[in-house]
Amino acid sequence: MEYTPVQNLGLWNHNTLYLKREDLIPYSFGGNKARKGFLFFKEIDKGNFDTVVTYGSSHSNHCRVIANMAAQRGMKCVIIGPDEVSGETFNSRMMKFFGAEIITVPVKRVHETIENKLQELRTEGMNPYFISGGGHGNIGTEAYVQCYEEIRKQGAFDYIFFASGTGTTHAGLVCGKVKHDGKEIIVGISIARRNPRGRNVVLESIQEYMGDDERIEEATVFIDDYIGDGYGKGNDEIEQIINEVLLKYGIPLDSTYTGKAFWGMKKYIEKENIVGKKILFIHTGGTPLFFDDIKG
């Protein structure tokens, strides 16, 4: 895959702001889930699999991308999601368009439902491949080790900000930094999870990928101050920042992931009085969700 571009947006909040445009990955609206999906399907394509099973809500960029990649190959795709976050979105409409079978259950029943579905498929003679929600696991982490290595070739930055969700985007960037002894400060803005659980999930992914390293603890910055009203929910300030970024730069953000992270980045920079630095924001995609935010 070719590099995604880094766009210089000029002076912003007394710093120079750059955006790495993962949303421009040329597949199904791009985003970090497309980068991860390519690696998962390299594994799938090498095996004798005929079905993909994964987990995610109706907001999930991951589920939209996986459903598209499965449909491209003529494979069956099953998405199991929580009743609690199952309202219709542009992502969920695309999952249905791609022919995915969507099963929703109370979140406490998700694990047993996944296990039962996998067993049912095997009993029917199918050979399913399971992908954890959000592309969690070493393959998802590896995708963002590779992304970090791209960034090193595209410029030197003082800070890297992004939306931190299921954890492997964050883990991969930290693993890349530790591996290459990077000097930038990597700041994950949580879109839902609180500390200490949110940060611990990231740390577990890092340790699973690269083992213990004394540098991991300091390198893992997970900020949960800007979650707003929770996963999939914005607020007036997030809506305002989404509008500003679209009007000023022509770049769509969304209230579930990137808009929340951009708002959190702004608040964090102001709180920490960061000035005169080179700031990189990784736009991790989610363009379909932008249209869910449009009012009027």
PDB file of C-alpha atoms in Angstrom:
ATOM      1  CA  MET A   1       0.000   0.000   0.000  1.00  0.00           C
ATOM      2  CA  GLU A   2       1.279   3.467  -0.854  1.00  0.00           C
ATOM      3  CA  TYR A   3       1.790   6.011   1.886  1.00  0.00           C
ATOM      4  CA  THR A   4      -1.153   8.163   2.898  1.00  0.00           C
ATOM      5  CA  PRO A   5      -0.275  11.855   2.550  1.00  0.00           C
ATOM      6  CA  VAL A   6       0.631  14.217   5.361  1.00  0.00           C
ATOM      7  CA  GLN A   7      -1.051  17.575   4.784  1.00  0.00           C
ATOM      8  CA  ASN A   8       0.377  20.812   6.231  1.00  0.00           C
ATOM      9  CA  LEU A   9      -2.533  22.902   7.529  1.00  0.00           C
ATOM     10  CA  GLY A  10      -0.349  25.780   8.699  1.00  0.00           C
ATOM     11  CA  LEU A  11      -0.503  27.619  11.998  1.00  0.00           C
ATOM     12  CA  TRP A  12      -3.170  26.399  14.419  1.00  0.00           C
ATOM     13  CA  ASN A  13      -3.457  27.251  18.110  1.00  0.00           C
ATOM     14  CA  HIS A  14       0.108  28.631  18.138  1.00  0.00           C
ATOM     15  CA  ASN A  15       1.540  25.437  16.617  1.00  0.00           C
ATOM     16  CA  THR A  16       2.025  24.044  13.118  1.00  0.00           C
ATOM     17  CA  LEU A  17      -0.620  21.441  12.396  1.00  0.00           C
ATOM     18  CA  TYR A  18      -0.285  18.482  10.030  1.00  0.00           C
ATOM     19  CA  LEU A  19      -2.851  15.792   9.184  1.00  0.00           C
ATOM     20  CA  LYS A  20      -1.989  12.271   8.113  1.00  0.00           C
ATOM     21  CA  ARG A  21      -4.873  11.392   5.817  1.00  0.00           C
ATOM     22  CA  GLU A  22      -5.642   7.758   6.590  1.00  0.00           C
ATOM     23  CA  ASP A  23      -9.154   8.620   5.418  1.00  0.00           C
ATOM     24  CA  LEU A  24      -7.714   8.761   1.892  1.00  0.00           C
ATOM     25  CA  ILE A  25      -6.678   5.094   1.791  1.00  0.00           C
ATOM     26  CA  PRO A  26      -8.307   4.181  -1.529  1.00  0.00           C
ATOM     27  CA  TYR A  27     -10.727   1.552  -0.280  1.00  0.00           C
ATOM     28  CA  SER A  28     -14.277   1.892   1.089  1.00  0.00           C
ATOM     29  CA  PHE A  29     -13.791   5.430   2.499  1.00  0.00           C
ATOM     30  CA  GLY A  30     -10.368   4.500   3.878  1.00  0.00           C
ATOM     31  CA  GLY A  31      -9.389   4.905   7.506  1.00  0.00           C
ATOM     32  CA  ASN A  32      -7.377   2.926  10.024  1.00  0.00           C
ATOM     33  CA  LYS A  33      -9.744  -0.028   9.688  1.00  0.00           C
ATOM     34  CA  ALA A  34      -8.941  -0.300   5.985  1.00  0.00           C
ATOM     35  CA  ARG A  35      -5.211  -0.375   6.769  1.00  0.00           C
ATOM     36  CA  LYS A  36      -5.825  -3.160   9.285  1.00  0.00           C
ATOM     37  CA  GLY A  37      -8.298  -4.938   7.001  1.00  0.00           C
ATOM     38  CA  PHE A  38      -5.701  -5.344   4.257  1.00  0.00           C
ATOM     39  CA  LEU A  39      -3.449  -7.266   6.666  1.00  0.00           C
ATOM     40  CA  PHE A  40      -6.282  -9.431   8.003  1.00  0.00           C
ATOM     41  CA  PHE A  41      -7.343 -10.381   4.501  1.00  0.00           C
ATOM     42  CA  LYS A  42      -3.766 -11.269   3.559  1.00  0.00           C
ATOM     43  CA  GLU A  43      -4.107 -13.966   6.219  1.00  0.00           C
ATOM     44  CA  ILE A  44      -7.603 -14.904   5.092  1.00  0.00           C
ATOM     45  CA  ASP A  45      -6.583 -15.119   1.441  1.00  0.00           C
ATOM     46  CA  LYS A  46      -3.752 -17.516   2.348  1.00  0.00           C
ATOM     47  CA  GLY A  47      -6.132 -19.849   4.185  1.00  0.00           C
ATOM     48  CA  ASN A  48      -9.070 -21.977   3.188  1.00  0.00           C
ATOM     49  CA  PHE A  49     -11.671 -19.696   4.782  1.00  0.00           C
ATOM     50  CA  ASP A  50     -15.143 -19.088   3.402  1.00  0.00           C
ATOM     51  CA  THR A  51     -16.730 -16.923   6.109  1.00  0.00           C
ATOM     52  CA  VAL A  52     -15.654 -13.924   8.187  1.00  0.00           C
ATOM     53  CA  VAL A  53     -17.165 -13.288  11.609  1.00  0.00           C
ATOM     54  CA  THR A  54     -16.518 -10.065  13.510  1.00  0.00           C
ATOM     55  CA  TYR A  55     -17.910  -7.816  16.209  1.00  0.00           C
ATOM     56  CA  GLY A  56     -18.920  -4.157  16.256  1.00  0.00           C
ATOM     57  CA  SER A  57     -21.693  -1.613  16.656  1.00  0.00           C
ATOM     58  CA  SER A  58     -23.727   0.087  13.941  1.00  0.00           C
ATOM     59  CA  HIS A  59     -21.194   2.949  14.087  1.00  0.00           C
ATOM     60  CA  SER A  60     -18.271   0.626  13.365  1.00  0.00           C
ATOM     61  CA  ASN A  61     -15.912   1.606  10.566  1.00  0.00           C
ATOM     62  CA  HIS A  62     -14.233  -1.768  11.111  1.00  0.00           C
ATOM     63  CA  CYS A  63     -17.416  -3.707  10.356  1.00  0.00           C
ATOM     64  CA  ARG A  64     -18.130  -1.648   7.243  1.00  0.00           C
ATOM     65  CA  VAL A  65     -14.643  -2.289   5.838  1.00  0.00           C
ATOM     66  CA  ILE A  66     -14.615  -6.009   6.713  1.00  0.00           C
ATOM     67  CA  ALA A  67     -18.071  -6.460   5.150  1.00  0.00           C
ATOM     68  CA  ASN A  68     -16.831  -4.763   1.968  1.00  0.00           C
ATOM     69  CA  MET A  69     -13.661  -6.848   1.759  1.00  0.00           C
ATOM     70  CA  ALA A  70     -15.656 -10.048   2.306  1.00  0.00           C
ATOM     71  CA  ALA A  71     -18.211  -9.065  -0.343  1.00  0.00           C
ATOM     72  CA  GLN A  72     -15.390  -8.320  -2.794  1.00  0.00           C
ATOM     73  CA  ARG A  73     -14.297 -11.948  -2.412  1.00  0.00           C
ATOM     74  CA  GLY A  74     -17.792 -13.411  -2.446  1.00  0.00           C
ATOM     75  CA  MET A  75     -17.403 -14.507   1.167  1.00  0.00           C
ATOM     76  CA  LYS A  76     -20.119 -14.677   3.785  1.00  0.00           C
ATOM     77  CA  CYS A  77     -19.735 -12.043   6.519  1.00  0.00           C
ATOM     78  CA  VAL A  78     -21.414 -12.168   9.930  1.00  0.00           C
ATOM     79  CA  ILE A  79     -21.392  -9.093  12.193  1.00  0.00           C
ATOM     80  CA  ILE A  80     -22.421  -9.483  15.824  1.00  0.00           C
ATOM     81  CA  GLY A  81     -23.148  -6.259  17.653  1.00  0.00           C
ATOM     82  CA  PRO A  82     -24.657  -4.838  20.848  1.00  0.00           C
ATOM     83  CA  ASP A  83     -28.352  -3.930  21.007  1.00  0.00           C
ATOM     84  CA  GLU A  84     -27.287  -0.894  23.026  1.00  0.00           C
ATOM     85  CA  VAL A  85     -25.571   0.726  19.986  1.00  0.00           C
ATOM     86  CA  SER A  86     -27.552  -0.573  17.034  1.00  0.00           C
ATOM     87  CA  GLY A  87     -29.351   2.439  15.570  1.00  0.00           C
ATOM     88  CA  GLU A  88     -29.173   2.952  11.820  1.00  0.00           C
ATOM     89  CA  THR A  89     -26.101   4.808  10.538  1.00  0.00           C
ATOM     90  CA  PHE A  90     -24.545   5.243   7.110  1.00  0.00           C
ATOM     91  CA  ASN A  91     -22.024   2.569   8.128  1.00  0.00           C
ATOM     92  CA  SER A  92     -24.760   0.085   9.078  1.00  0.00           C
ATOM     93  CA  ARG A  93     -26.591   0.787   5.829  1.00  0.00           C
ATOM     94  CA  MET A  94     -23.413  -0.080   3.918  1.00  0.00           C
ATOM     95  CA  MET A  95     -22.921  -3.264   5.939  1.00  0.00           C
ATOM     96  CA  LYS A  96     -26.383  -4.342   4.781  1.00  0.00           C
ATOM     97  CA  PHE A  97     -25.602  -3.282   1.203  1.00  0.00           C
ATOM     98  CA  PHE A  98     -22.513  -5.522   1.284  1.00  0.00           C
ATOM     99  CA  GLY A  99     -24.777  -8.429   2.261  1.00  0.00           C
ATOM    100  CA  ALA A 100     -23.505  -8.929   5.807  1.00  0.00           C
ATOM    101  CA  GLU A 101     -25.628 -10.928   8.227  1.00  0.00           C
ATOM    102  CA  ILE A 102     -26.104  -8.619  11.218  1.00  0.00           C
ATOM    103  CA  ILE A 103     -26.968 -10.098  14.613  1.00  0.00           C
ATOM    104  CA  THR A 104     -27.614  -7.820  17.599  1.00  0.00           C
ATOM    105  CA  VAL A 105     -27.827  -9.026  21.210  1.00  0.00           C
ATOM    106  CA  PRO A 106     -27.422  -7.402  24.638  1.00  0.00           C
ATOM    107  CA  VAL A 107     -23.754  -6.594  25.148  1.00  0.00           C
ATOM    108  CA  LYS A 108     -23.472  -9.134  27.993  1.00  0.00           C
ATOM    109  CA  ARG A 109     -24.415 -11.894  25.535  1.00  0.00           C
ATOM    110  CA  VAL A 110     -21.956 -10.939  22.799  1.00  0.00           C
ATOM    111  CA  HIS A 111     -19.210 -13.435  23.711  1.00  0.00           C
ATOM    112  CA  GLU A 112     -21.518 -16.456  23.895  1.00  0.00           C
ATOM    113  CA  THR A 113     -23.250 -15.394  20.678  1.00  0.00           C
ATOM    114  CA  ILE A 114     -19.926 -15.234  18.839  1.00  0.00           C
ATOM    115  CA  GLU A 115     -18.910 -18.672  20.119  1.00  0.00           C
ATOM    116  CA  ASN A 116     -22.290 -20.169  19.235  1.00  0.00           C
ATOM    117  CA  LYS A 117     -22.220 -18.663  15.734  1.00  0.00           C
ATOM    118  CA  LEU A 118     -18.721 -19.948  15.034  1.00  0.00           C
ATOM    119  CA  GLN A 119     -19.754 -23.428  16.179  1.00  0.00           C
ATOM    120  CA  GLU A 120     -22.931 -23.287  14.084  1.00  0.00           C
ATOM    121  CA  LEU A 121     -20.939 -22.367  10.980  1.00  0.00           C
ATOM    122  CA  ARG A 122     -18.442 -25.178  11.558  1.00  0.00           C
ATOM    123  CA  THR A 123     -21.300 -27.652  12.040  1.00  0.00           C
ATOM    124  CA  GLU A 124     -22.663 -26.531   8.667  1.00  0.00           C
ATOM    125  CA  GLY A 125     -19.304 -27.376   7.085  1.00  0.00           C
ATOM    126  CA  MET A 126     -18.069 -23.766   6.841  1.00  0.00           C
ATOM    127  CA  ASN A 127     -14.555 -22.616   7.755  1.00  0.00           C
ATOM    128  CA  PRO A 128     -14.948 -19.243   9.516  1.00  0.00           C
ATOM    129  CA  TYR A 129     -12.207 -16.718  10.300  1.00  0.00           C
ATOM    130  CA  PHE A 130     -12.860 -14.576  13.374  1.00  0.00           C
ATOM    131  CA  ILE A 131     -11.661 -10.972  13.636  1.00  0.00           C
ATOM    132  CA  SER A 132     -11.961  -9.318  17.047  1.00  0.00           C
ATOM    133  CA  GLY A 133     -13.841  -6.041  17.290  1.00  0.00           C
ATOM    134  CA  GLY A 134     -11.947  -3.124  15.812  1.00  0.00           C
ATOM    135  CA  GLY A 135      -9.276  -5.430  14.416  1.00  0.00           C
ATOM    136  CA  HIS A 136      -7.884  -6.081  17.888  1.00  0.00           C
ATOM    137  CA  GLY A 137      -4.789  -8.291  18.064  1.00  0.00           C
ATOM    138  CA  ASN A 138      -1.252  -8.402  16.725  1.00  0.00           C
ATOM    139  CA  ILE A 139      -2.291  -7.989  13.089  1.00  0.00           C
ATOM    140  CA  GLY A 140      -4.079  -4.734  13.910  1.00  0.00           C
ATOM    141  CA  THR A 141      -1.078  -3.590  15.946  1.00  0.00           C
ATOM    142  CA  GLU A 142       1.321  -4.430  13.104  1.00  0.00           C
ATOM    143  CA  ALA A 143      -0.691  -2.227  10.743  1.00  0.00           C
ATOM    144  CA  TYR A 144       0.097   0.809  12.890  1.00  0.00           C
ATOM    145  CA  VAL A 145       3.716  -0.134  13.454  1.00  0.00           C
ATOM    146  CA  GLN A 146       3.887   0.138   9.667  1.00  0.00           C
ATOM    147  CA  CYS A 147       2.032   3.443   9.782  1.00  0.00           C
ATOM    148  CA  TYR A 148       4.513   4.822  12.336  1.00  0.00           C
ATOM    149  CA  GLU A 149       7.345   3.814  10.034  1.00  0.00           C
ATOM    150  CA  GLU A 150       5.664   5.728   7.220  1.00  0.00           C
ATOM    151  CA  ILE A 151       5.378   8.796   9.432  1.00  0.00           C
ATOM    152  CA  ARG A 152       9.114   8.704  10.204  1.00  0.00           C
ATOM    153  CA  LYS A 153       9.792   9.008   6.482  1.00  0.00           C
ATOM    154  CA  GLN A 154       7.327  11.868   6.072  1.00  0.00           C
ATOM    155  CA  GLY A 155       8.634  14.246   8.722  1.00  0.00           C
ATOM    156  CA  ALA A 156       9.645  14.815  12.331  1.00  0.00           C
ATOM    157  CA  PHE A 157       6.896  15.831  14.738  1.00  0.00           C
ATOM    158  CA  ASP A 158       6.799  16.836  18.382  1.00  0.00           C
ATOM    159  CA  TYR A 159       3.354  15.373  19.077  1.00  0.00           C
ATOM    160  CA  ILE A 160       1.123  12.785  17.406  1.00  0.00           C
ATOM    161  CA  PHE A 161      -2.606  12.808  18.283  1.00  0.00           C
ATOM    162  CA  PHE A 162      -5.390  10.428  17.186  1.00  0.00           C
ATOM    163  CA  ALA A 163      -8.609   8.753  18.327  1.00  0.00           C
ATOM    164  CA  SER A 164      -7.893   5.833  20.666  1.00  0.00           C
ATOM    165  CA  GLY A 165     -10.651   3.208  20.623  1.00  0.00           C
ATOM    166  CA  THR A 166     -10.189  -0.553  20.770  1.00  0.00           C
ATOM    167  CA  GLY A 167      -6.463  -0.013  21.245  1.00  0.00           C
ATOM    168  CA  THR A 168      -4.378  -1.481  18.425  1.00  0.00           C
ATOM    169  CA  THR A 169      -3.936   1.774  16.490  1.00  0.00           C
ATOM    170  CA  HIS A 170      -2.551   3.273  19.682  1.00  0.00           C
ATOM    171  CA  ALA A 171      -0.520   0.141  20.475  1.00  0.00           C
ATOM    172  CA  GLY A 172       1.031   0.001  17.012  1.00  0.00           C
ATOM    173  CA  LEU A 173       2.151   3.631  17.144  1.00  0.00           C
ATOM    174  CA  VAL A 174       3.732   3.142  20.573  1.00  0.00           C
ATOM    175  CA  CYS A 175       5.429  -0.095  19.451  1.00  0.00           C
ATOM    176  CA  GLY A 176       6.793   1.751  16.435  1.00  0.00           C
ATOM    177  CA  LYS A 177       8.094   4.565  18.614  1.00  0.00           C
ATOM    178  CA  VAL A 178       9.787   2.179  21.062  1.00  0.00           C
ATOM    179  CA  LYS A 179      11.206   0.044  18.254  1.00  0.00           C
ATOM    180  CA  HIS A 180      12.767   3.081  16.552  1.00  0.00           C
ATOM    181  CA  ASP A 181      13.522   5.101  19.708  1.00  0.00           C
ATOM    182  CA  GLY A 182      11.244   7.911  18.534  1.00  0.00           C
ATOM    183  CA  LYS A 183      11.281  11.239  20.359  1.00  0.00           C
ATOM    184  CA  GLU A 184       7.751  12.485  19.667  1.00  0.00           C
ATOM    185  CA  ILE A 185       5.007  12.368  22.308  1.00  0.00           C
ATOM    186  CA  ILE A 186       2.172  10.076  21.199  1.00  0.00           C
ATOM    187  CA  VAL A 187      -1.177  11.055  22.712  1.00  0.00           C
ATOM    188  CA  GLY A 188      -4.248   8.848  22.299  1.00  0.00           C
ATOM    189  CA  ILE A 189      -7.535  10.662  22.891  1.00  0.00           C
ATOM    190  CA  SER A 190     -10.049   8.118  24.182  1.00  0.00           C
ATOM    191  CA  ILE A 191     -13.387   8.080  22.382  1.00  0.00           C
ATOM    192  CA  ALA A 192     -15.159   5.943  25.005  1.00  0.00           C
ATOM    193  CA  ARG A 193     -13.066   4.033  27.533  1.00  0.00           C
ATOM    194  CA  ARG A 194     -12.030   5.436  30.900  1.00  0.00           C
ATOM    195  CA  ASN A 195      -8.775   4.961  32.755  1.00  0.00           C
ATOM    196  CA  PRO A 196      -7.384   2.710  34.013  1.00  0.00           C
ATOM    197  CA  ARG A 197      -9.116   0.116  31.788  1.00  0.00           C
ATOM    198  CA  GLY A 198      -8.643   2.037  28.538  1.00  0.00           C
ATOM    199  CA  ARG A 199      -4.918   2.499  29.019  1.00  0.00           C
ATOM    200  CA  ASN A 200      -4.483  -1.059  30.300  1.00  0.00           C
ATOM    201  CA  VAL A 201      -6.062  -2.449  27.108  1.00  0.00           C
ATOM    202  CA  VAL A 202      -3.502  -0.506  25.069  1.00  0.00           C
ATOM    203  CA  LEU A 203      -0.649  -1.693  27.292  1.00  0.00           C
ATOM    204  CA  GLU A 204      -1.802  -5.312  26.968  1.00  0.00           C
ATOM    205  CA  SER A 205      -1.762  -5.014  23.160  1.00  0.00           C
ATOM    206  CA  ILE A 206       1.724  -3.499  23.242  1.00  0.00           C
ATOM    207  CA  GLN A 207       3.053  -6.242  25.511  1.00  0.00           C
ATOM    208  CA  GLU A 208       1.391  -8.969  23.449  1.00  0.00           C
ATOM    209  CA  TYR A 209       3.124  -7.630  20.337  1.00  0.00           C
ATOM    210  CA  MET A 210       6.602  -6.860  21.658  1.00  0.00           C
ATOM    211  CA  GLY A 211       6.914  -8.252  25.198  1.00  0.00           C
ATOM    212  CA  ASP A 212       7.994  -6.228  28.206  1.00  0.00           C
ATOM    213  CA  ASP A 213      10.095  -3.122  27.698  1.00  0.00           C
ATOM    214  CA  GLU A 214      10.773  -0.498  30.347  1.00  0.00           C
ATOM    215  CA  ARG A 215      10.072   2.275  27.807  1.00  0.00           C
ATOM    216  CA  ILE A 216       6.454   1.197  27.202  1.00  0.00           C
ATOM    217  CA  GLU A 217       4.967   2.716  30.353  1.00  0.00           C
ATOM    218  CA  GLU A 218       6.217   6.256  29.725  1.00  0.00           C
ATOM    219  CA  ALA A 219       5.433   6.085  26.001  1.00  0.00           C
ATOM    220  CA  THR A 220       1.751   5.217  26.511  1.00  0.00           C
ATOM    221  CA  VAL A 221      -0.298   8.398  26.989  1.00  0.00           C
ATOM    222  CA  PHE A 222      -4.033   7.708  27.093  1.00  0.00           C
ATOM    223  CA  ILE A 223      -6.278  10.712  27.793  1.00  0.00           C
ATOM    224  CA  ASP A 224      -9.870  10.095  28.897  1.00  0.00           C
ATOM    225  CA  ASP A 225     -10.865  13.712  29.656  1.00  0.00           C
ATOM    226  CA  TYR A 226     -12.713  14.304  26.375  1.00  0.00           C
ATOM    227  CA  ILE A 227     -15.121  11.390  26.036  1.00  0.00           C
ATOM    228  CA  GLY A 228     -18.105  13.737  26.188  1.00  0.00           C
ATOM    229  CA  ASP A 229     -21.389  11.836  26.483  1.00  0.00           C
ATOM    230  CA  GLY A 230     -19.858   8.457  25.583  1.00  0.00           C
ATOM    231  CA  TYR A 231     -19.285   6.269  22.542  1.00  0.00           C
ATOM    232  CA  GLY A 232     -21.099   7.445  19.443  1.00  0.00           C
ATOM    233  CA  LYS A 233     -22.164  10.693  21.109  1.00  0.00           C
ATOM    234  CA  GLY A 234     -20.868  14.200  20.643  1.00  0.00           C
ATOM    235  CA  ASN A 235     -21.587  17.555  22.224  1.00  0.00           C
ATOM    236  CA  ASP A 236     -21.906  21.167  21.095  1.00  0.00           C
ATOM    237  CA  GLU A 237     -18.152  21.783  21.216  1.00  0.00           C
ATOM    238  CA  ILE A 238     -17.405  18.699  19.122  1.00  0.00           C
ATOM    239  CA  GLU A 239     -20.058  19.759  16.609  1.00  0.00           C
ATOM    240  CA  GLN A 240     -18.454  23.206  16.442  1.00  0.00           C
ATOM    241  CA  ILE A 241     -14.952  21.796  15.812  1.00  0.00           C
ATOM    242  CA  ILE A 242     -16.312  19.501  13.078  1.00  0.00           C
ATOM    243  CA  ASN A 243     -17.882  22.518  11.387  1.00  0.00           C
ATOM    244  CA  GLU A 244     -14.698  24.589  11.723  1.00  0.00           C
ATOM    245  CA  VAL A 245     -12.445  21.908  10.229  1.00  0.00           C
ATOM    246  CA  LEU A 246     -14.784  21.357   7.292  1.00  0.00           C
ATOM    247  CA  LEU A 247     -15.196  25.083   6.597  1.00  0.00           C
ATOM    248  CA  LYS A 248     -11.507  25.979   6.993  1.00  0.00           C
ATOM    249  CA  TYR A 249      -9.807  22.915   5.507  1.00  0.00           C
ATOM    250  CA  GLY A 250     -12.503  21.020   3.604  1.00  0.00           C
ATOM    251  CA  ILE A 251     -11.891  17.902   5.724  1.00  0.00           C
ATOM    252  CA  PRO A 252     -14.810  15.958   7.250  1.00  0.00           C
ATOM    253  CA  LEU A 253     -14.589  14.673  10.828  1.00  0.00           C
ATOM    254  CA  ASP A 254     -17.230  12.811  12.848  1.00  0.00           C
ATOM    255  CA  SER A 255     -18.525  12.971  16.411  1.00  0.00           C
ATOM    256  CA  THR A 256     -17.847   9.305  17.209  1.00  0.00           C
ATOM    257  CA  TYR A 257     -14.112   9.214  16.458  1.00  0.00           C
ATOM    258  CA  THR A 258     -12.113  11.906  14.691  1.00  0.00           C
ATOM    259  CA  GLY A 259     -14.142  14.969  15.683  1.00  0.00           C
ATOM    260  CA  LYS A 260     -13.993  13.925  19.326  1.00  0.00           C
ATOM    261  CA  ALA A 261     -10.239  13.310  19.070  1.00  0.00           C
ATOM    262  CA  PHE A 262      -9.615  16.633  17.286  1.00  0.00           C
ATOM    263  CA  TRP A 263     -11.589  18.448  19.983  1.00  0.00           C
ATOM    264  CA  GLY A 264      -9.679  16.561  22.673  1.00  0.00           C
ATOM    265  CA  MET A 265      -6.379  17.475  21.006  1.00  0.00           C
ATOM    266  CA  LYS A 266      -7.350  21.159  21.015  1.00  0.00           C
ATOM    267  CA  LYS A 267      -8.329  21.085  24.696  1.00  0.00           C
ATOM    268  CA  TYR A 268      -5.189  19.133  25.653  1.00  0.00           C
ATOM    269  CA  ILE A 269      -2.898  21.585  23.819  1.00  0.00           C
ATOM    270  CA  GLU A 270      -4.582  24.512  25.549  1.00  0.00           C
ATOM    271  CA  LYS A 271      -4.452  22.815  28.973  1.00  0.00           C
ATOM    272  CA  GLU A 272      -0.783  21.887  28.626  1.00  0.00           C
ATOM    273  CA  ASN A 273       0.115  25.279  27.106  1.00  0.00           C
ATOM    274  CA  ILE A 274       1.814  23.663  24.106  1.00  0.00           C
ATOM    275  CA  VAL A 275       3.153  26.297  21.684  1.00  0.00           C
ATOM    276  CA  GLY A 276       5.600  26.429  18.799  1.00  0.00           C
ATOM    277  CA  LYS A 277       5.474  22.670  18.149  1.00  0.00           C
ATOM    278  CA  LYS A 278       4.904  20.486  15.108  1.00  0.00           C
ATOM    279  CA  ILE A 279       1.645  18.651  15.733  1.00  0.00           C
ATOM    280  CA  LEU A 280       0.500  15.648  13.690  1.00  0.00           C
ATOM    281  CA  PHE A 281      -3.137  14.570  13.854  1.00  0.00           C
ATOM    282  CA  ILE A 282      -3.846  11.163  12.338  1.00  0.00           C
ATOM    283  CA  HIS A 283      -7.214  11.273  10.579  1.00  0.00           C
ATOM    284  CA  THR A 284      -8.272   7.672  11.164  1.00  0.00           C
ATOM    285  CA  GLY A 285     -11.299   7.832   8.871  1.00  0.00           C
ATOM    286  CA  GLY A 286     -15.015   7.462   9.459  1.00  0.00           C
ATOM    287  CA  THR A 287     -16.270   9.664   6.633  1.00  0.00           C
ATOM    288  CA  PRO A 288     -19.677   7.892   6.424  1.00  0.00           C
ATOM    289  CA  LEU A 289     -20.312   8.876  10.048  1.00  0.00           C
ATOM    290  CA  PHE A 290     -19.847  12.531   9.105  1.00  0.00           C
ATOM    291  CA  PHE A 291     -23.156  12.344   7.256  1.00  0.00           C
ATOM    292  CA  ASP A 292     -24.911  11.019  10.361  1.00  0.00           C
ATOM    293  CA  ASP A 293     -23.934  14.276  12.101  1.00  0.00           C
ATOM    294  CA  ILE A 294     -25.425  16.611   9.504  1.00  0.00           C
ATOM    295  CA  LYS A 295     -28.484  18.398  10.812  1.00  0.00           C
ATOM    296  CA  GLY A 296     -31.186  20.134   8.856  1.00  0.00           C
TER     297      GLY A 296
END
